[in-house]
mmCIF file of C-alpha atoms in Angstrom:
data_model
loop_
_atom_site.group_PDB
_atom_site.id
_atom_site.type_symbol
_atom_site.label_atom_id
_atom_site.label_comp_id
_atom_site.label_asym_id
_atom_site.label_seq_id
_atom_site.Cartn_x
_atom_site.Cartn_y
_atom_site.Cartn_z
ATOM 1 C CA UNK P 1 0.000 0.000 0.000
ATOM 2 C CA UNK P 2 1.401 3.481 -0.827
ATOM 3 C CA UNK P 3 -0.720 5.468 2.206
ATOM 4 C CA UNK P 4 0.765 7.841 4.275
ATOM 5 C CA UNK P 5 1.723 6.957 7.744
ATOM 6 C CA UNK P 6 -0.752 8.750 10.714
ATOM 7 C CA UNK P 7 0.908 12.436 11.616
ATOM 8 C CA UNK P 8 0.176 11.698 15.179
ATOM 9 C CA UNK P 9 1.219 8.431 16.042
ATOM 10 C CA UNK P 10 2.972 6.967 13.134
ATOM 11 C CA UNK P 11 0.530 4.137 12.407
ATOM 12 C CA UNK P 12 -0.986 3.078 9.301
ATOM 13 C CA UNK P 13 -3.844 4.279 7.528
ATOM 14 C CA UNK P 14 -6.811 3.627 5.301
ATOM 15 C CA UNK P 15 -8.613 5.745 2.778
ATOM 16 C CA UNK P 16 -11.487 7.080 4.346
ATOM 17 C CA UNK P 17 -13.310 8.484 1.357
ATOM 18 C CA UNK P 18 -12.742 12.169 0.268
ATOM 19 C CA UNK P 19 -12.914 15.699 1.192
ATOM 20 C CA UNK P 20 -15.291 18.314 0.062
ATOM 21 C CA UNK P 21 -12.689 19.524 -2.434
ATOM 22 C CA UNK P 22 -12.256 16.288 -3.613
ATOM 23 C CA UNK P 23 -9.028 15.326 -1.563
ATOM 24 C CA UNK P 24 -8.696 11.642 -0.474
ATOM 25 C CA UNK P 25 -9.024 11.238 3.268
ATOM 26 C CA UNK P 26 -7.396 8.679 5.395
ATOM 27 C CA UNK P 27 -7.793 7.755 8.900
ATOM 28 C CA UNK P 28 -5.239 5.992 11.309
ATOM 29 C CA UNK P 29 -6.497 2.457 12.071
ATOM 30 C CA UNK P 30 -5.034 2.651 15.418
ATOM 31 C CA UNK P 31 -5.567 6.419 17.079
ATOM 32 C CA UNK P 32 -8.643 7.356 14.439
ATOM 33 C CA UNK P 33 -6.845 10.827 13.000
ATOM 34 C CA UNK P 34 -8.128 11.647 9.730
ATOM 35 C CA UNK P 35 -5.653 13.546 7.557
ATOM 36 C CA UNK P 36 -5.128 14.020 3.806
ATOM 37 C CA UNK P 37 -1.713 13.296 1.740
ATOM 38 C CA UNK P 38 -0.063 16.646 0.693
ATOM 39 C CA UNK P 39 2.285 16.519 -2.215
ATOM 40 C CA UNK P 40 5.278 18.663 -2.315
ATOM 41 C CA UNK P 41 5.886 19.845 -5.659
ATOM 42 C CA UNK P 42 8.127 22.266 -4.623
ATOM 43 C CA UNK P 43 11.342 21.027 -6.544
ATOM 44 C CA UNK P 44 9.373 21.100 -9.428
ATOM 45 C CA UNK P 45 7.683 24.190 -9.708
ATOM 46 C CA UNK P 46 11.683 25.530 -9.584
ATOM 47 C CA UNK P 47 12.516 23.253 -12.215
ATOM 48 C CA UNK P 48 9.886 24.896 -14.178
ATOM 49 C CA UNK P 49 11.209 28.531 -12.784
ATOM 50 C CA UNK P 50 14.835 28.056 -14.067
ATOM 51 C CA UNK P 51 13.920 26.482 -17.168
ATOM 52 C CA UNK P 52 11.708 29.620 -17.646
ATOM 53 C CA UNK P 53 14.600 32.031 -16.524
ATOM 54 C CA UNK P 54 16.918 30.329 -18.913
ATOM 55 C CA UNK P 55 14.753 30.598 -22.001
ATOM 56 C CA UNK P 56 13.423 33.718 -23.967
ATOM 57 C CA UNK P 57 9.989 33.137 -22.943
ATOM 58 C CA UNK P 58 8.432 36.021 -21.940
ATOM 59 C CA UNK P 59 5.563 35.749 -18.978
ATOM 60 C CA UNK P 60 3.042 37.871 -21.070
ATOM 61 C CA UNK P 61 2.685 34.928 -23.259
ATOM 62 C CA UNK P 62 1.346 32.760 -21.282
ATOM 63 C CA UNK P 63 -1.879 31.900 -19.926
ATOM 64 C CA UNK P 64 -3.419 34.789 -18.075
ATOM 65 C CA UNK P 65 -0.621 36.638 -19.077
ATOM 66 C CA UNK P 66 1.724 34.844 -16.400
ATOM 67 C CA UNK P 67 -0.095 36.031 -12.972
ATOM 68 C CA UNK P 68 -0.460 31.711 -12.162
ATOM 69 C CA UNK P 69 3.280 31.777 -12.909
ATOM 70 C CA UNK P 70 4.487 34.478 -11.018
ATOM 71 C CA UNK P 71 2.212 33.102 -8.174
ATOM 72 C CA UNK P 72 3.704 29.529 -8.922
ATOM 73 C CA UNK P 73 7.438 30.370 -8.209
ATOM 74 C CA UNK P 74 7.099 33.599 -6.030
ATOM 75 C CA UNK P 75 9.264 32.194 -3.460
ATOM 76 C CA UNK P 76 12.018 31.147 -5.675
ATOM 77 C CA UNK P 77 12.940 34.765 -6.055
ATOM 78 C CA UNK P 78 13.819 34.911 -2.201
ATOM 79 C CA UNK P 79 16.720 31.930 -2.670
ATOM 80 C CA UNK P 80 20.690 33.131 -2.836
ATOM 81 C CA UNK P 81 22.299 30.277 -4.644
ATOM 82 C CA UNK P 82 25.909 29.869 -2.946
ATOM 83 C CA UNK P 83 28.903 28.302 -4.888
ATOM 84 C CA UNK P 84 29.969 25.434 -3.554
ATOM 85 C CA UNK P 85 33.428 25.009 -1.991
ATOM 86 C CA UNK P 86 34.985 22.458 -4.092
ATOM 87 C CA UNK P 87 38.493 23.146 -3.434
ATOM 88 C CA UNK P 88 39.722 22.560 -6.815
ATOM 89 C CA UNK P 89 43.084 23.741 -8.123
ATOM 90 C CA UNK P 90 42.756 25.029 -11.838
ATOM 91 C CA UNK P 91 45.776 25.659 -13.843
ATOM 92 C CA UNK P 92 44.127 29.097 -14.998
ATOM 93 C CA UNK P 93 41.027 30.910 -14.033
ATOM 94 C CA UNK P 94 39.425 33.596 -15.930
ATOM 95 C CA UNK P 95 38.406 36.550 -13.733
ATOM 96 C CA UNK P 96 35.710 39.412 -14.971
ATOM 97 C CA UNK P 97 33.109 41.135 -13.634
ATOM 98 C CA UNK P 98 29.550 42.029 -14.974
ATOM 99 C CA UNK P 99 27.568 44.949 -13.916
ATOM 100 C CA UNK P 100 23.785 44.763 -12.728
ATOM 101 C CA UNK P 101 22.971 48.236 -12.045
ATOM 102 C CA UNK P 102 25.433 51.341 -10.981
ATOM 103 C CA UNK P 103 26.891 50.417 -7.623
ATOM 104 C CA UNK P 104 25.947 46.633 -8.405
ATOM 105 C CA UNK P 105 28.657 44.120 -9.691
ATOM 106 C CA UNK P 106 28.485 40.536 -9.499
ATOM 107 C CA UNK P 107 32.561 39.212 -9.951
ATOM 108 C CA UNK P 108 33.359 35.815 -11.465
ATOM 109 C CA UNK P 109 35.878 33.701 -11.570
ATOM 110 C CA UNK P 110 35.217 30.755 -14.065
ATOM 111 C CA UNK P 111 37.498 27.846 -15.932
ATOM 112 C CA UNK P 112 37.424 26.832 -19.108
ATOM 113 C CA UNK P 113 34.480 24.407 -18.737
ATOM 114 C CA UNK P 114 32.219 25.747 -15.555
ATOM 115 C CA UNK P 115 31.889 28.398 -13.275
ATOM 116 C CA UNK P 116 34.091 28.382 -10.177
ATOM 117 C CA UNK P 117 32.612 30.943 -7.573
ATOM 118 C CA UNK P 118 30.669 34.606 -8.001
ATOM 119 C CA UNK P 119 30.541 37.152 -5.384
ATOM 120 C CA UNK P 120 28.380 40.854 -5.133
ATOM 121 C CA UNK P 121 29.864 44.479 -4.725
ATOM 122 C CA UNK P 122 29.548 47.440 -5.056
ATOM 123 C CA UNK P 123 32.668 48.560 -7.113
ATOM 124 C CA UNK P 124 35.647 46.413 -8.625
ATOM 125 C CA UNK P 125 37.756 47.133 -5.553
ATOM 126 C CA UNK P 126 40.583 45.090 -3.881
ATOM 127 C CA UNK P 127 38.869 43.840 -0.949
ATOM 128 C CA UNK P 128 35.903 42.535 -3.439
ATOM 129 C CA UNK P 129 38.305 40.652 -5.446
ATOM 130 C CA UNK P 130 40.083 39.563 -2.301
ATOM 131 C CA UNK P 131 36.346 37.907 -1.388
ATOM 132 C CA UNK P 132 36.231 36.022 -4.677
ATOM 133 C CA UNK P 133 39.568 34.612 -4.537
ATOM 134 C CA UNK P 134 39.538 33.284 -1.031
ATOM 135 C CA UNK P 135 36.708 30.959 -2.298
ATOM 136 C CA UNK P 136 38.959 30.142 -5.274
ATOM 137 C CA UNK P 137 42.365 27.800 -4.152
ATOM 138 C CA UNK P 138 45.490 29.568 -5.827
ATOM 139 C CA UNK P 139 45.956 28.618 -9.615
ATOM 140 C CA UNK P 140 48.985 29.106 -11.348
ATOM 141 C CA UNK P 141 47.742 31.807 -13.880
ATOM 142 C CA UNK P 142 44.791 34.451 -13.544
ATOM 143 C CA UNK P 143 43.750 36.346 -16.681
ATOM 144 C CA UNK P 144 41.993 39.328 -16.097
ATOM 145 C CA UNK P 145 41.030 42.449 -18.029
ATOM 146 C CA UNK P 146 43.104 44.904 -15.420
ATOM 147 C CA UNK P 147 40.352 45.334 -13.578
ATOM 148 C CA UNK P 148 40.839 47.890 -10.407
ATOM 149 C CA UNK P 149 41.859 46.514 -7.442
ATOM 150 C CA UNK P 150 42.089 42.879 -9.073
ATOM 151 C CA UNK P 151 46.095 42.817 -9.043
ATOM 152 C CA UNK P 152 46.412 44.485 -5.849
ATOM 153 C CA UNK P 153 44.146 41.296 -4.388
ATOM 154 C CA UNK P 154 45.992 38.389 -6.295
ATOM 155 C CA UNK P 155 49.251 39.875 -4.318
ATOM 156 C CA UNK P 156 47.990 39.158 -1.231
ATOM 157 C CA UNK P 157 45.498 36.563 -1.392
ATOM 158 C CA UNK P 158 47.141 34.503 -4.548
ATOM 159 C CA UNK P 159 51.037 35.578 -4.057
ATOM 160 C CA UNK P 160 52.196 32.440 -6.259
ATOM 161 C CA UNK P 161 49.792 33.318 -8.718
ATOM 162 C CA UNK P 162 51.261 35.017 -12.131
ATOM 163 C CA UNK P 163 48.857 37.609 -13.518
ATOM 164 C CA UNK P 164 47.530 37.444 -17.386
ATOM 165 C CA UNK P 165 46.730 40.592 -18.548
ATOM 166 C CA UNK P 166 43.875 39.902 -21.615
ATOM 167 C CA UNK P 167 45.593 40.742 -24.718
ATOM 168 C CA UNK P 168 42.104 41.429 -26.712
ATOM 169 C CA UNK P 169 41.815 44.102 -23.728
ATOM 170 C CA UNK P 170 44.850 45.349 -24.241
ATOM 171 C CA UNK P 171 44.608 45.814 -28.117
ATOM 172 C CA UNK P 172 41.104 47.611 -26.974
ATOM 173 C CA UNK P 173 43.203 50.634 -24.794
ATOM 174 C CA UNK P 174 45.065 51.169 -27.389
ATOM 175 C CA UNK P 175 42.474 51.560 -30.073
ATOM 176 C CA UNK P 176 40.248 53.618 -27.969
ATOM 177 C CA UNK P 177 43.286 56.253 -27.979
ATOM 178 C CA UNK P 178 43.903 55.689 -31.646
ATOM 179 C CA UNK P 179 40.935 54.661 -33.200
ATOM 180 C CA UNK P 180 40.361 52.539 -36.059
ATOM 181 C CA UNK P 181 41.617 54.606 -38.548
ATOM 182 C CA UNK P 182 44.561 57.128 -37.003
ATOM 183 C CA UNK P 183 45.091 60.508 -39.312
ATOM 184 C CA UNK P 184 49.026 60.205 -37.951
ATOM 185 C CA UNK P 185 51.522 58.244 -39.005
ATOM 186 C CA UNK P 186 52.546 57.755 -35.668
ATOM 187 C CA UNK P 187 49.118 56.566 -34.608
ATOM 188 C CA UNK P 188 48.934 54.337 -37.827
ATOM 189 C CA UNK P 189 52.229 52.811 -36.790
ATOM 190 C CA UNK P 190 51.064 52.279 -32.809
ATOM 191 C CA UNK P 191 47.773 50.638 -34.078
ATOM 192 C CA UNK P 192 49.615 48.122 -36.136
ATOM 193 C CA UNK P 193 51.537 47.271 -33.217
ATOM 194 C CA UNK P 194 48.650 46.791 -31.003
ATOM 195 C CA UNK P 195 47.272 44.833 -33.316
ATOM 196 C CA UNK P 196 49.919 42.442 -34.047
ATOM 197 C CA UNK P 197 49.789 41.869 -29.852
ATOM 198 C CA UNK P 198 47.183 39.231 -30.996
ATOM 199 C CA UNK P 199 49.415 37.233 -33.275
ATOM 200 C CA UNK P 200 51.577 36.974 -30.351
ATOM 201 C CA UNK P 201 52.240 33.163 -29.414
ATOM 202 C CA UNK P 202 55.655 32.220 -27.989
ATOM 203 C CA UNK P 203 58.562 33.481 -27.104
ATOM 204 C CA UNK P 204 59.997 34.034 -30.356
ATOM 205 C CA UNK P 205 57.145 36.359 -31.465
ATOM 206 C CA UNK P 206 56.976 38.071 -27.853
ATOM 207 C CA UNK P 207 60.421 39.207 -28.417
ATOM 208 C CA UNK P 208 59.775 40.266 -32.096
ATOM 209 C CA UNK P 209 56.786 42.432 -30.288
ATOM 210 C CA UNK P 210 58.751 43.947 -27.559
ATOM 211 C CA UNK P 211 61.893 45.202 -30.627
ATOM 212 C CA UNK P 212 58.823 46.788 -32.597
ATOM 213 C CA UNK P 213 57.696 48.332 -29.578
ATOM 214 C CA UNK P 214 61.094 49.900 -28.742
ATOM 215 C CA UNK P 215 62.031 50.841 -31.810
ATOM 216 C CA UNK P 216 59.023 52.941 -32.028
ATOM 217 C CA UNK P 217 58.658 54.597 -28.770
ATOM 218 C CA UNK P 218 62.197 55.559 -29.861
ATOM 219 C CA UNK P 219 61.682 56.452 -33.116
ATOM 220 C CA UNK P 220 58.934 59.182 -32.428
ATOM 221 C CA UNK P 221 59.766 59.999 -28.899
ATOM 222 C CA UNK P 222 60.514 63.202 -29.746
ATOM 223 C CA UNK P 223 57.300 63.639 -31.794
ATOM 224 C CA UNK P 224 55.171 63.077 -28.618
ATOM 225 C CA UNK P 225 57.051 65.232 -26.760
ATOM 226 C CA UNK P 226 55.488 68.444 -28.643
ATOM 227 C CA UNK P 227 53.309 70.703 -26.657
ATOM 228 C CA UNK P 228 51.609 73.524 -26.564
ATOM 229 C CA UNK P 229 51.110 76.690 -23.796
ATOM 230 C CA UNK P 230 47.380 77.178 -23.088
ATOM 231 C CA UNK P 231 46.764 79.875 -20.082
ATOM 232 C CA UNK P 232 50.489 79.376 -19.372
ATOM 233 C CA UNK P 233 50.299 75.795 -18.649
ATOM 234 C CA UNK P 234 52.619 73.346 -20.829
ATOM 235 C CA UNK P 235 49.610 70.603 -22.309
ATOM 236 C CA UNK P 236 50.765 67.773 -24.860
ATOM 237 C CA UNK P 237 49.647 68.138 -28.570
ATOM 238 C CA UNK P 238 49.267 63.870 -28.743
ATOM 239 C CA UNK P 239 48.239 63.330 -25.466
ATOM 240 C CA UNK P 240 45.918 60.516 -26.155
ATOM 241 C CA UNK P 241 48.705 58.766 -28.152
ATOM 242 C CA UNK P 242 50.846 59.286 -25.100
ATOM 243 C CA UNK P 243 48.235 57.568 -23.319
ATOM 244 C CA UNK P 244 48.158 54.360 -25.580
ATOM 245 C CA UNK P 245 52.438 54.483 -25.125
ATOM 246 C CA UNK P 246 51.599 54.615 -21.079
ATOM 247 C CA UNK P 247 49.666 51.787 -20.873
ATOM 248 C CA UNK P 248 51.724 49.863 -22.985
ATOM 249 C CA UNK P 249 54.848 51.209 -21.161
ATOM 250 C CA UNK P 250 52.963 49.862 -17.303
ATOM 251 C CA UNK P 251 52.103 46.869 -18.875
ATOM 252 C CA UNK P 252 55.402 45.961 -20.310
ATOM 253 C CA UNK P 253 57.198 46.861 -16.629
ATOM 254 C CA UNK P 254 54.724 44.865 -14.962
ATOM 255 C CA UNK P 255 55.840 42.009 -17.144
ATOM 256 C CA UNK P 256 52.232 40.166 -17.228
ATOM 257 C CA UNK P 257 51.289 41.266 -20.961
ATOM 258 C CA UNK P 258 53.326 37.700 -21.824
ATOM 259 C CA UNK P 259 53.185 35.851 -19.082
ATOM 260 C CA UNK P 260 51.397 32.830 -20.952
ATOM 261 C CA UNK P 261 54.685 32.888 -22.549
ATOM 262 C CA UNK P 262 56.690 32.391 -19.629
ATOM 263 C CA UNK P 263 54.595 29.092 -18.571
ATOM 264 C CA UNK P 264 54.704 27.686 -21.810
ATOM 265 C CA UNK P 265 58.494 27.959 -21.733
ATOM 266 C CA UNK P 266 58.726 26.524 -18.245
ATOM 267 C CA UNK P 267 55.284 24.208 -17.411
ATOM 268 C CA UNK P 268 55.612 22.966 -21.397
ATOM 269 C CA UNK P 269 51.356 23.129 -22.897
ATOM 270 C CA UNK P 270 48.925 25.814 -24.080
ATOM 271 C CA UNK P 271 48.411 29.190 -21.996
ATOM 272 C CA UNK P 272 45.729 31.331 -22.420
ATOM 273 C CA UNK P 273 46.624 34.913 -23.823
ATOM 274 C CA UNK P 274 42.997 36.217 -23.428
ATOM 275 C CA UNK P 275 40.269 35.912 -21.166
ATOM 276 C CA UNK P 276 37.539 34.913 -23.761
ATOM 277 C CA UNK P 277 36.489 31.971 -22.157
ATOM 278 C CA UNK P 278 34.363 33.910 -19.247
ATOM 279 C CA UNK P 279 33.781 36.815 -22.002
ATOM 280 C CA UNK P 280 32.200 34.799 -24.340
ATOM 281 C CA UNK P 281 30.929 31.401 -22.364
ATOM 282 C CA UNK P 282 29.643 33.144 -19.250
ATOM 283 C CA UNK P 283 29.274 36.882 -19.633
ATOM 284 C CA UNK P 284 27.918 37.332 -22.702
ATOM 285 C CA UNK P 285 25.355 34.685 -21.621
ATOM 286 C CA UNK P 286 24.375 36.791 -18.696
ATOM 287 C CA UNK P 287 23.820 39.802 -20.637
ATOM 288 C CA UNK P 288 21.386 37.624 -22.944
ATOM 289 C CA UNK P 289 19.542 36.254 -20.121
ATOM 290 C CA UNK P 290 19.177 39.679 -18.643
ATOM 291 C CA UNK P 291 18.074 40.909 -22.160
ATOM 292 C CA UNK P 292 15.392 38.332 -22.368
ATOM 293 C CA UNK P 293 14.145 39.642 -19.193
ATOM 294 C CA UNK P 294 14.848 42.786 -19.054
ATOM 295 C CA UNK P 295 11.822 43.905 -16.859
ATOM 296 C CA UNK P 296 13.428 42.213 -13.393
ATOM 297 C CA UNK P 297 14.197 44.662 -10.480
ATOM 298 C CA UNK P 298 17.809 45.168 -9.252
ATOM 299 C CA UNK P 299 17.630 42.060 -7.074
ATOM 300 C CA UNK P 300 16.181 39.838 -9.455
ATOM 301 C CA UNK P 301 18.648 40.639 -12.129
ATOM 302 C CA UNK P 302 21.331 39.839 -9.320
ATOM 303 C CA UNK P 303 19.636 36.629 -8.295
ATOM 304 C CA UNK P 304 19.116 35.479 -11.923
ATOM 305 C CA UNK P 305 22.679 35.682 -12.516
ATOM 306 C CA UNK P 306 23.167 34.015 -9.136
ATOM 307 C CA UNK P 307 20.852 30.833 -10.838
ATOM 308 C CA UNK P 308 23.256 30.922 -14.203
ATOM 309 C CA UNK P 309 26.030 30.902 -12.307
ATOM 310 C CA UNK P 310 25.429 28.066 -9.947
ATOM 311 C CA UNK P 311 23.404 25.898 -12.612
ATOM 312 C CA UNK P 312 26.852 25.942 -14.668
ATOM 313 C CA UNK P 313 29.071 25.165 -11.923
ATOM 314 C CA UNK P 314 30.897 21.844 -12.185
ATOM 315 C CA UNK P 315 28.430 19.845 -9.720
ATOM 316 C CA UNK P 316 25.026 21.890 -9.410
ATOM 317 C CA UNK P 317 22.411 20.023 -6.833
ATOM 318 C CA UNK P 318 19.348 18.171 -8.060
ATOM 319 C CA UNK P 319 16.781 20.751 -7.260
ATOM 320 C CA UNK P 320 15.352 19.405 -3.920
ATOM 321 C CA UNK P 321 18.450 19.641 -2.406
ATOM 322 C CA UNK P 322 18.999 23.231 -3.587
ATOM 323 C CA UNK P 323 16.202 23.306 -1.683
ATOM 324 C CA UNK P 324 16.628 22.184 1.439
ATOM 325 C CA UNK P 325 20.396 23.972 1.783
ATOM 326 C CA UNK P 326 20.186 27.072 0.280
ATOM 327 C CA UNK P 327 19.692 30.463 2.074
ATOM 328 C CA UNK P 328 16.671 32.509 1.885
ATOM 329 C CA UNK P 329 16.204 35.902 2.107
ATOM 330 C CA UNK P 330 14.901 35.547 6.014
ATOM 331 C CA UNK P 331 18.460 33.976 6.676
ATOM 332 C CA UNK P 332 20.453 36.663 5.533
ATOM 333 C CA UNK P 333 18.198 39.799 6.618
ATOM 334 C CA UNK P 334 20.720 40.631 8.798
ATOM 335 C CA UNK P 335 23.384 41.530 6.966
ATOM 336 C CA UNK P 336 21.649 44.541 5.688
ATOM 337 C CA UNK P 337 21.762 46.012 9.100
ATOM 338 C CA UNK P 338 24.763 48.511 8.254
ATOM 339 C CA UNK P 339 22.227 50.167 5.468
ATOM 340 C CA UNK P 340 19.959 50.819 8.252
ATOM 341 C CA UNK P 341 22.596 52.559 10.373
ATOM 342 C CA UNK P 342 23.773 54.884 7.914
ATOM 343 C CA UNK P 343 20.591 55.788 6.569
ATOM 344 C CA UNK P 344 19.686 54.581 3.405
ATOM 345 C CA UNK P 345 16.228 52.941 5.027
ATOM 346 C CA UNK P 346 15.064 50.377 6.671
ATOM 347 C CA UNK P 347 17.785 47.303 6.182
ATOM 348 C CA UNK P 348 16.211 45.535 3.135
ATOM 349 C CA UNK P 349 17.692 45.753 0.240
ATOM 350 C CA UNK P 350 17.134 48.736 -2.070
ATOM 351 C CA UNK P 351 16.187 47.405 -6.044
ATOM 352 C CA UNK P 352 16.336 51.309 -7.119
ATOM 353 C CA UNK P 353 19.947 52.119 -6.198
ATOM 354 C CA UNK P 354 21.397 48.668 -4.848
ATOM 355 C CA UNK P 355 22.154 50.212 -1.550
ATOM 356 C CA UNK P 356 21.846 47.984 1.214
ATOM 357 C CA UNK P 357 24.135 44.898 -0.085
ATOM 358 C CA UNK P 358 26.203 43.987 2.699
ATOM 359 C CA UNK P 359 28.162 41.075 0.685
ATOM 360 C CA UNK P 360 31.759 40.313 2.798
ATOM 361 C CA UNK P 361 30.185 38.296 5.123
ATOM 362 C CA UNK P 362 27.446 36.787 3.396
ATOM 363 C CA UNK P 363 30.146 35.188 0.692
ATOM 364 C CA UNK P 364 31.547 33.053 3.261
ATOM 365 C CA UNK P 365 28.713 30.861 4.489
ATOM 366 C CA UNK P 366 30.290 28.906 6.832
ATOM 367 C CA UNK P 367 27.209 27.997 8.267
ATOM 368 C CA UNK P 368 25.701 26.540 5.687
ATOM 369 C CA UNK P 369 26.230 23.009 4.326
ATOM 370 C CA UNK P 370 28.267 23.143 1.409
#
């Protein structure tokens, strides 16, 4: 017999015909409660909410223009999905961050083939990035964009770690200084260069790159040198091609434009040179999912990356047991205290202006069972 056992006693049951509604009723054949068998269909109705968040479906085409739906997985909305703490060592993880809203960014570091951890902020800064990579064991090479505050982190939370500077990102600098098509020879010349940073493959060609390079910073040094007095102040004619030399200039003496170079010479393999990997397999997916949907508040635009990310981690839960681990909303109320002492209202989180997120301790959940 498949009958539920009696709520009060534990005993068996037997149907006991039906409720008004039409609900079978059973009653205990040894202390007489009646009671009716509830199904939870809980882990399905949020299999039906991510499959509907991961989709270009749009809620207005549905039946009754989604108002069952929204009722349906309401409470899904109020779940933080939490990367898990795997411990795995990677060889090279891609770190980037994507922006919700203007003092909301959501920072990720991600491998080739899945998503490692994610963490909230309000700006790119150090102590952000710190957050993420304590989560993340120490690979041997990060690539990054040169985002602020990232380097200053990997020193002191990853000091083994060599630093990847994106070379796509780097090539980008420079053509925002010189644009596609430079009126000066010198500019010309500079955006060849740049552009030839993306042929770049061993060491052979690095050192190639790095000659070029000198010979032209040499060659019209005294070119960029030219100014003009304006209100008595000395102000560059080129500046913004002396901008595209100092970036190239702090990028070469920082010595991680080729570092991909350097492993392959010692560690032997392939090294990444760019960080398309998270560009192209995990942010520009967020930016279509947030397109599809593009209606969401602040904290459902952070939450629905929060679902993408976790779903594509190596090992995400079944969907019961996301249920039954993750935080709620009512768990993590408190950390949104400090908004209310400054403030900015009333401790919940704001959707207009993203005030409110409290994030440093709420990244390490310790508490829960991951």
């Amino acid at each position: 017999m498949n009958n539920p056992r009696c709520a009060v006693c534990g005993g068996k049951t037997k149907r006991n015909g039906t409720t008004s509604s039409g609900t079978p009723r059973f009653r205990c054949t040894a202390c007489g409660a009646s009671s009716t068998r509830k199904i939870d269909n809980k882990a399905k109705r949020l299999a039906e909410f991510l499959a509907w968040l991961f989709s270009k479906d749009s809620q207005k085409d549905m039946a009754g223009q989604g108002r069952t739906f929204r009722r349906r997985v309401r409470e899904f909305w109020r779940i933080w999905p939490i990367a898990p703490c795997t411990g795995e060592v990677c060889d090279v993880v891609f770190l980037d961050g994507i922006w919700i809203a203007r003092h909301v960014v959501v920072l990720i570091a991600s491998t080739r083939g899945h998503v490692l951890a994610w963490h909230l902020a309000r700006s790119e800064h150090s102590e952000a990035w710190a957050a993420l990579m304590l989560r993340v064991p120490a690979p041997a090479m990060a690539v990054s964009d040169g985002s602020p505050g990232l380097a200053k982190a990997a020193r002191i939370v990853w000091p083994k770690t060599r630093v990847q500077r994106c070379l796509f990102h780097v090539f980008g600098s420079v053509k925002r200084c010189t644009t596609a098509r430079p009126k000066l020879e010198c500019g010309r010349e500079l955006y060849a260069i740049a552009k030839r940073l993306l042929k770049v493959k061993d060491a052979g060609s690095a050192a190639a790159w790095l000659a070029e390079y000198a010979g032209w910073c040499s060659r019209w040094e005294r070119f960029l040198r030219e100014f003009a007095l304006k209100d008595g102040r000395r102000q560059y004619v080129h500046e913004r091609l002396r901008k595209a030399r100092n970036i190239l200039n702090r990028l070469v003496k920082d010595k991680t434009m080729f570092t991909f170079v350097e492993l392959q010479e010692e560690l032997g393999g392939a090294w990444e040179s760019t960080n398309n990997a998270i560009e192209g397999g995990v942010n520009a997916q967020l930016r279509k999912l947030l397109r599809n949907h593009s209606g969401m508040t602040t904290m459902h635009r952070v939450k629905a990356v929060f679902w993408w990310c976790y779903m594509h981690t190596e090992c995400p839960m079944p969907a019961a047991e996301i249920l039954r681990v993750m935080p709620t909303d009512d768990d993590v109320e408190g950390l949104f205290a400090s908004a209310s002492s400054n403030g900015k209202g009333d401790g919940a989180p704001s959707e207009e202006r993203g005030a409110g997120i409290v994030w440093s301790e709420f990244h390490m959940p310790t508490e829960y069972r991951q």
